[in-house]
């Protein structure tokens, strides 16, 4: 029961609406407007700036203070003490695993990394120069055509197996997309490797050359996956929930999430950062581009800066910056001209009044783009890496919704088109 009420009085309507107000464990209160539609009134909130679309216990963000918690644990502590698969377990199950649970979960994921062999032939239908996200949308959606034994969303066991399959197969598919694009044979996963080592092995080894994976790079990869693991009701997660609310199967829902993630305002930003740096071209052009970013008549935006929720430093970006320094130093790339330019851009934007006033700080994608480039991952694959990291979060939200009370997502509209007219 709500203890507080909000009163809504609308000019011209002789009635005051009393709306329940709910408090969460943290964060802003929410006004329950569900009763309004039966009174013939809708609320209007394009972009869902002021709308809580669901109740959730997975992730908490306080954008003003740069706080991100998964199941209550600060992201900085998880990045320091946990790893990607353990954080995935936490997101899915609500608690950190015991060491036996962790071993069992890691083992289960490890034994789901191979994909159905026919998926290998499926790839051949794509052009080799297709964008990796185009291929991912298709192939992940197509998993529902291969794994019929995990499609019944009402069955706990089916949902769990689908979750394991998705988390395990995403890096395999991501590496396959890359190998296909360069015409190299697909590499099978190897069970003695960790999740992130395995990904780098499938990306960069060939049947002719099987080199050990650099542990600093594997560690950085794991941090990138972990830092992207969830971010509450962002555009792609909301897409997964909306698709899921129709009863669609989990593979189809995650494919929908991948499609939503693709855009440059969301997951496509890490790719856009590198494209922007290439466009700027040289340190001497930075001032011109900063001016363009500030010019309201110019559509250019500084990619990798700003965030809908964080109006303070993105806590993930802090960790990512440190990992970025470690990777650049491990690879001896501190003097790489593009990376030096990125660091100069970051410094200027952090001091410029326009960016400071608007709370536009470098976001996680600014640094992850630089790290991924340094590791040798092609720019077009960056958003696929983001999708791989975000998969546990997507599934945790989908599962939370499916296991609780939910209705099909069906927003309403403010109609401003023609009134009835004769044909
Ligand atoms: N460069 C220049 N100006 C900017 C930028 C930017 N990157 N981002 C926001 N602004 C300005 C914007 O013009 C507006 O100015 P004013 O108040 O004078 O009109 C003000 O800052 C507020 O921006 P907004 O567009 O109202 O903010 P939003 O919450 O709708 O957009 C955003 C958030 C992330 C889409 C936007 O900051 C952006 O386009 N950033 C670049 C793309 C990017 O890096 N995206 C990755 C986000 S993090 C990863 C993820 O969560 O997916």
PDB file of N, CA and C and ligand atoms in Angstrom, residues 231 264-267 269 293 296 300-308 311 316 354-355 358 360 363-365 386, ligand 1:
ATOM      1  N   UNK A 231      22.874  -2.056 -16.934  1.00  0.00           N
ATOM      2  CA  UNK A 231      22.747  -0.623 -16.686  1.00  0.00           C
ATOM      3  C   UNK A 231      21.277  -0.251 -16.572  1.00  0.00           C
ATOM      4  N   UNK A 264      24.182   4.704 -32.640  1.00  0.00           N
ATOM      5  CA  UNK A 264      25.322   5.461 -32.110  1.00  0.00           C
ATOM      6  C   UNK A 264      25.041   6.212 -30.817  1.00  0.00           C
ATOM      7  N   UNK A 265      23.752   6.439 -30.486  1.00  0.00           N
ATOM      8  CA  UNK A 265      23.460   7.114 -29.211  1.00  0.00           C
ATOM      9  C   UNK A 265      23.535   6.127 -28.055  1.00  0.00           C
ATOM     10  N   UNK A 266      23.635   4.842 -28.348  1.00  0.00           N
ATOM     11  CA  UNK A 266      23.661   3.804 -27.296  1.00  0.00           C
ATOM     12  C   UNK A 266      24.963   3.021 -27.455  1.00  0.00           C
ATOM     13  N   UNK A 267      24.871   1.744 -27.783  1.00  0.00           N
ATOM     14  CA  UNK A 267      26.078   0.911 -27.822  1.00  0.00           C
ATOM     15  C   UNK A 267      26.996   1.221 -28.980  1.00  0.00           C
ATOM     16  N   UNK A 269      28.197   3.862 -29.670  1.00  0.00           N
ATOM     17  CA  UNK A 269      29.044   5.027 -29.376  1.00  0.00           C
ATOM     18  C   UNK A 269      30.532   4.669 -29.364  1.00  0.00           C
ATOM     19  N   UNK A 293      31.093  20.792 -31.858  1.00  0.00           N
ATOM     20  CA  UNK A 293      30.255  20.087 -30.862  1.00  0.00           C
ATOM     21  C   UNK A 293      29.398  21.070 -30.072  1.00  0.00           C
ATOM     22  N   UNK A 296      25.065  24.821 -31.932  1.00  0.00           N
ATOM     23  CA  UNK A 296      23.712  24.232 -31.989  1.00  0.00           C
ATOM     24  C   UNK A 296      23.219  24.047 -33.430  1.00  0.00           C
ATOM     25  N   UNK A 300      27.104  17.782 -35.233  1.00  0.00           N
ATOM     26  CA  UNK A 300      28.239  17.021 -34.678  1.00  0.00           C
ATOM     27  C   UNK A 300      28.194  17.005 -33.150  1.00  0.00           C
ATOM     28  N   UNK A 301      28.355  15.832 -32.579  1.00  0.00           N
ATOM     29  CA  UNK A 301      28.459  15.695 -31.117  1.00  0.00           C
ATOM     30  C   UNK A 301      29.753  14.989 -30.794  1.00  0.00           C
ATOM     31  N   UNK A 302      30.301  15.290 -29.651  1.00  0.00           N
ATOM     32  CA  UNK A 302      31.513  14.608 -29.232  1.00  0.00           C
ATOM     33  C   UNK A 302      31.140  13.206 -28.771  1.00  0.00           C
ATOM     34  N   UNK A 303      31.469  12.220 -29.579  1.00  0.00           N
ATOM     35  CA  UNK A 303      31.083  10.842 -29.248  1.00  0.00           C
ATOM     36  C   UNK A 303      31.878  10.353 -28.029  1.00  0.00           C
ATOM     37  N   UNK A 304      31.197   9.600 -27.167  1.00  0.00           N
ATOM     38  CA  UNK A 304      31.867   9.117 -25.960  1.00  0.00           C
ATOM     39  C   UNK A 304      31.789  10.123 -24.822  1.00  0.00           C
ATOM     40  N   UNK A 305      31.008  11.189 -25.034  1.00  0.00           N
ATOM     41  CA  UNK A 305      30.808  12.172 -23.964  1.00  0.00           C
ATOM     42  C   UNK A 305      29.317  12.328 -23.696  1.00  0.00           C
ATOM     43  N   UNK A 306      28.990  12.477 -22.433  1.00  0.00           N
ATOM     44  CA  UNK A 306      27.592  12.697 -22.060  1.00  0.00           C
ATOM     45  C   UNK A 306      26.877  11.383 -21.788  1.00  0.00           C
ATOM     46  N   UNK A 307      25.829  11.476 -21.019  1.00  0.00           N
ATOM     47  CA  UNK A 307      25.031  10.291 -20.704  1.00  0.00           C
ATOM     48  C   UNK A 307      23.656  10.745 -20.247  1.00  0.00           C
ATOM     49  N   UNK A 308      22.621   9.990 -20.608  1.00  0.00           N
ATOM     50  CA  UNK A 308      21.272  10.344 -20.198  1.00  0.00           C
ATOM     51  C   UNK A 308      21.151  10.378 -18.673  1.00  0.00           C
ATOM     52  N   UNK A 311      25.153  12.678 -14.856  1.00  0.00           N
ATOM     53  CA  UNK A 311      25.505  14.062 -15.113  1.00  0.00           C
ATOM     54  C   UNK A 311      26.740  14.365 -14.269  1.00  0.00           C
ATOM     55  N   UNK A 316      31.897   3.756 -14.242  1.00  0.00           N
ATOM     56  CA  UNK A 316      32.523   2.723 -15.078  1.00  0.00           C
ATOM     57  C   UNK A 316      33.687   3.313 -15.859  1.00  0.00           C
ATOM     58  N   UNK A 354      31.478  24.605 -21.572  1.00  0.00           N
ATOM     59  CA  UNK A 354      30.259  24.040 -22.182  1.00  0.00           C
ATOM     60  C   UNK A 354      30.001  22.631 -21.635  1.00  0.00           C
ATOM     61  N   UNK A 355      31.057  21.801 -21.632  1.00  0.00           N
ATOM     62  CA  UNK A 355      30.905  20.407 -21.199  1.00  0.00           C
ATOM     63  C   UNK A 355      30.745  20.317 -19.682  1.00  0.00           C
ATOM     64  N   UNK A 358      27.191  21.362 -18.528  1.00  0.00           N
ATOM     65  CA  UNK A 358      26.146  20.384 -18.851  1.00  0.00           C
ATOM     66  C   UNK A 358      26.401  19.003 -18.256  1.00  0.00           C
ATOM     67  N   UNK A 360      28.829  16.962 -18.999  1.00  0.00           N
ATOM     68  CA  UNK A 360      29.165  16.015 -20.075  1.00  0.00           C
ATOM     69  C   UNK A 360      30.577  15.467 -19.847  1.00  0.00           C
ATOM     70  N   UNK A 363      32.224   9.020 -21.186  1.00  0.00           N
ATOM     71  CA  UNK A 363      31.479   7.855 -20.691  1.00  0.00           C
ATOM     72  C   UNK A 363      32.290   6.579 -20.930  1.00  0.00           C
ATOM     73  N   UNK A 364      31.740   5.454 -20.515  1.00  0.00           N
ATOM     74  CA  UNK A 364      32.464   4.178 -20.571  1.00  0.00           C
ATOM     75  C   UNK A 364      32.937   3.864 -21.992  1.00  0.00           C
ATOM     76  N   UNK A 365      32.147   4.307 -22.981  1.00  0.00           N
ATOM     77  CA  UNK A 365      32.477   3.958 -24.359  1.00  0.00           C
ATOM     78  C   UNK A 365      33.681   4.711 -24.888  1.00  0.00           C
ATOM     79  N   UNK A 386      30.183  -4.977 -26.686  1.00  0.00           N
ATOM     80  CA  UNK A 386      29.239  -4.383 -25.730  1.00  0.00           C
ATOM     81  C   UNK A 386      28.059  -5.345 -25.557  1.00  0.00           C
TER      82      UNK A 386
HETATM   83  N1  LIG B   1      28.558  16.622 -27.504  1.00  0.00           N
HETATM   84  C1  LIG B   1      28.093  17.884 -27.478  1.00  0.00           C
HETATM   85  N2  LIG B   1      27.011  18.303 -26.813  1.00  0.00           N
HETATM   86  C2  LIG B   1      26.319  17.356 -26.125  1.00  0.00           C
HETATM   87  C3  LIG B   1      26.714  16.024 -26.110  1.00  0.00           C
HETATM   88  C4  LIG B   1      27.873  15.654 -26.821  1.00  0.00           C
HETATM   89  N3  LIG B   1      28.299  14.393 -26.825  1.00  0.00           N
HETATM   90  N4  LIG B   1      25.833  15.302 -25.369  1.00  0.00           N
HETATM   91  C5  LIG B   1      24.912  16.184 -24.931  1.00  0.00           C
HETATM   92  N5  LIG B   1      25.212  17.428 -25.393  1.00  0.00           N
HETATM   93  C6  LIG B   1      24.489  18.656 -25.042  1.00  0.00           C
HETATM   94  C7  LIG B   1      23.168  18.759 -25.774  1.00  0.00           C
HETATM   95  O1  LIG B   1      23.298  19.449 -26.993  1.00  0.00           O
HETATM   96  C8  LIG B   1      22.325  19.521 -24.778  1.00  0.00           C
HETATM   97  O2  LIG B   1      22.720  20.884 -24.826  1.00  0.00           O
HETATM   98  P1  LIG B   1      21.637  22.054 -24.518  1.00  0.00           P
HETATM   99  O3  LIG B   1      21.182  21.831 -23.104  1.00  0.00           O
HETATM  100  O4  LIG B   1      22.397  23.310 -24.702  1.00  0.00           O
HETATM  101  O5  LIG B   1      20.540  21.858 -25.535  1.00  0.00           O
HETATM  102  C9  LIG B   1      22.807  18.998 -23.412  1.00  0.00           C
HETATM  103  O6  LIG B   1      24.173  18.577 -23.653  1.00  0.00           O
HETATM  104  C10 LIG B   1      22.001  17.822 -22.873  1.00  0.00           C
HETATM  105  O7  LIG B   1      21.988  16.784 -23.870  1.00  0.00           O
HETATM  106  P2  LIG B   1      20.741  15.868 -24.253  1.00  0.00           P
HETATM  107  O8  LIG B   1      20.842  15.478 -25.682  1.00  0.00           O
HETATM  108  O9  LIG B   1      19.485  16.533 -23.784  1.00  0.00           O
HETATM  109  O10 LIG B   1      21.013  14.630 -23.332  1.00  0.00           O
HETATM  110  P3  LIG B   1      20.386  13.206 -23.511  1.00  0.00           P
HETATM  111  O11 LIG B   1      20.282  12.657 -22.146  1.00  0.00           O
HETATM  112  O12 LIG B   1      19.138  13.243 -24.329  1.00  0.00           O
HETATM  113  O13 LIG B   1      21.477  12.424 -24.378  1.00  0.00           O
HETATM  114  C11 LIG B   1      23.334  11.098 -24.979  1.00  0.00           C
HETATM  115  C12 LIG B   1      22.433  11.592 -23.834  1.00  0.00           C
HETATM  116  C13 LIG B   1      24.252   9.988 -24.433  1.00  0.00           C
HETATM  117  C14 LIG B   1      22.489  10.499 -26.108  1.00  0.00           C
HETATM  118  C15 LIG B   1      24.170  12.291 -25.493  1.00  0.00           C
HETATM  119  O14 LIG B   1      24.979  12.819 -24.460  1.00  0.00           O
HETATM  120  C16 LIG B   1      25.032  11.906 -26.701  1.00  0.00           C
HETATM  121  O15 LIG B   1      24.553  11.936 -27.833  1.00  0.00           O
HETATM  122  N6  LIG B   1      26.348  11.561 -26.464  1.00  0.00           N
HETATM  123  C17 LIG B   1      27.209  11.101 -27.511  1.00  0.00           C
HETATM  124  C18 LIG B   1      26.915   9.655 -27.804  1.00  0.00           C
HETATM  125  C19 LIG B   1      27.445   8.732 -26.732  1.00  0.00           C
HETATM  126  O16 LIG B   1      28.604   8.831 -26.314  1.00  0.00           O
HETATM  127  N7  LIG B   1      26.597   7.780 -26.313  1.00  0.00           N
HETATM  128  C20 LIG B   1      26.977   6.748 -25.361  1.00  0.00           C
HETATM  129  C21 LIG B   1      26.253   6.833 -24.085  1.00  0.00           C
HETATM  130  S1  LIG B   1      26.980   5.753 -22.848  1.00  0.00           S
HETATM  131  C22 LIG B   1      26.671   4.171 -23.398  1.00  0.00           C
HETATM  132  C23 LIG B   1      25.270   3.717 -23.276  1.00  0.00           C
HETATM  133  O17 LIG B   1      24.655   3.828 -22.205  1.00  0.00           O
HETATM  134  O18 LIG B   1      24.751   3.200 -24.261  1.00  0.00           O
END
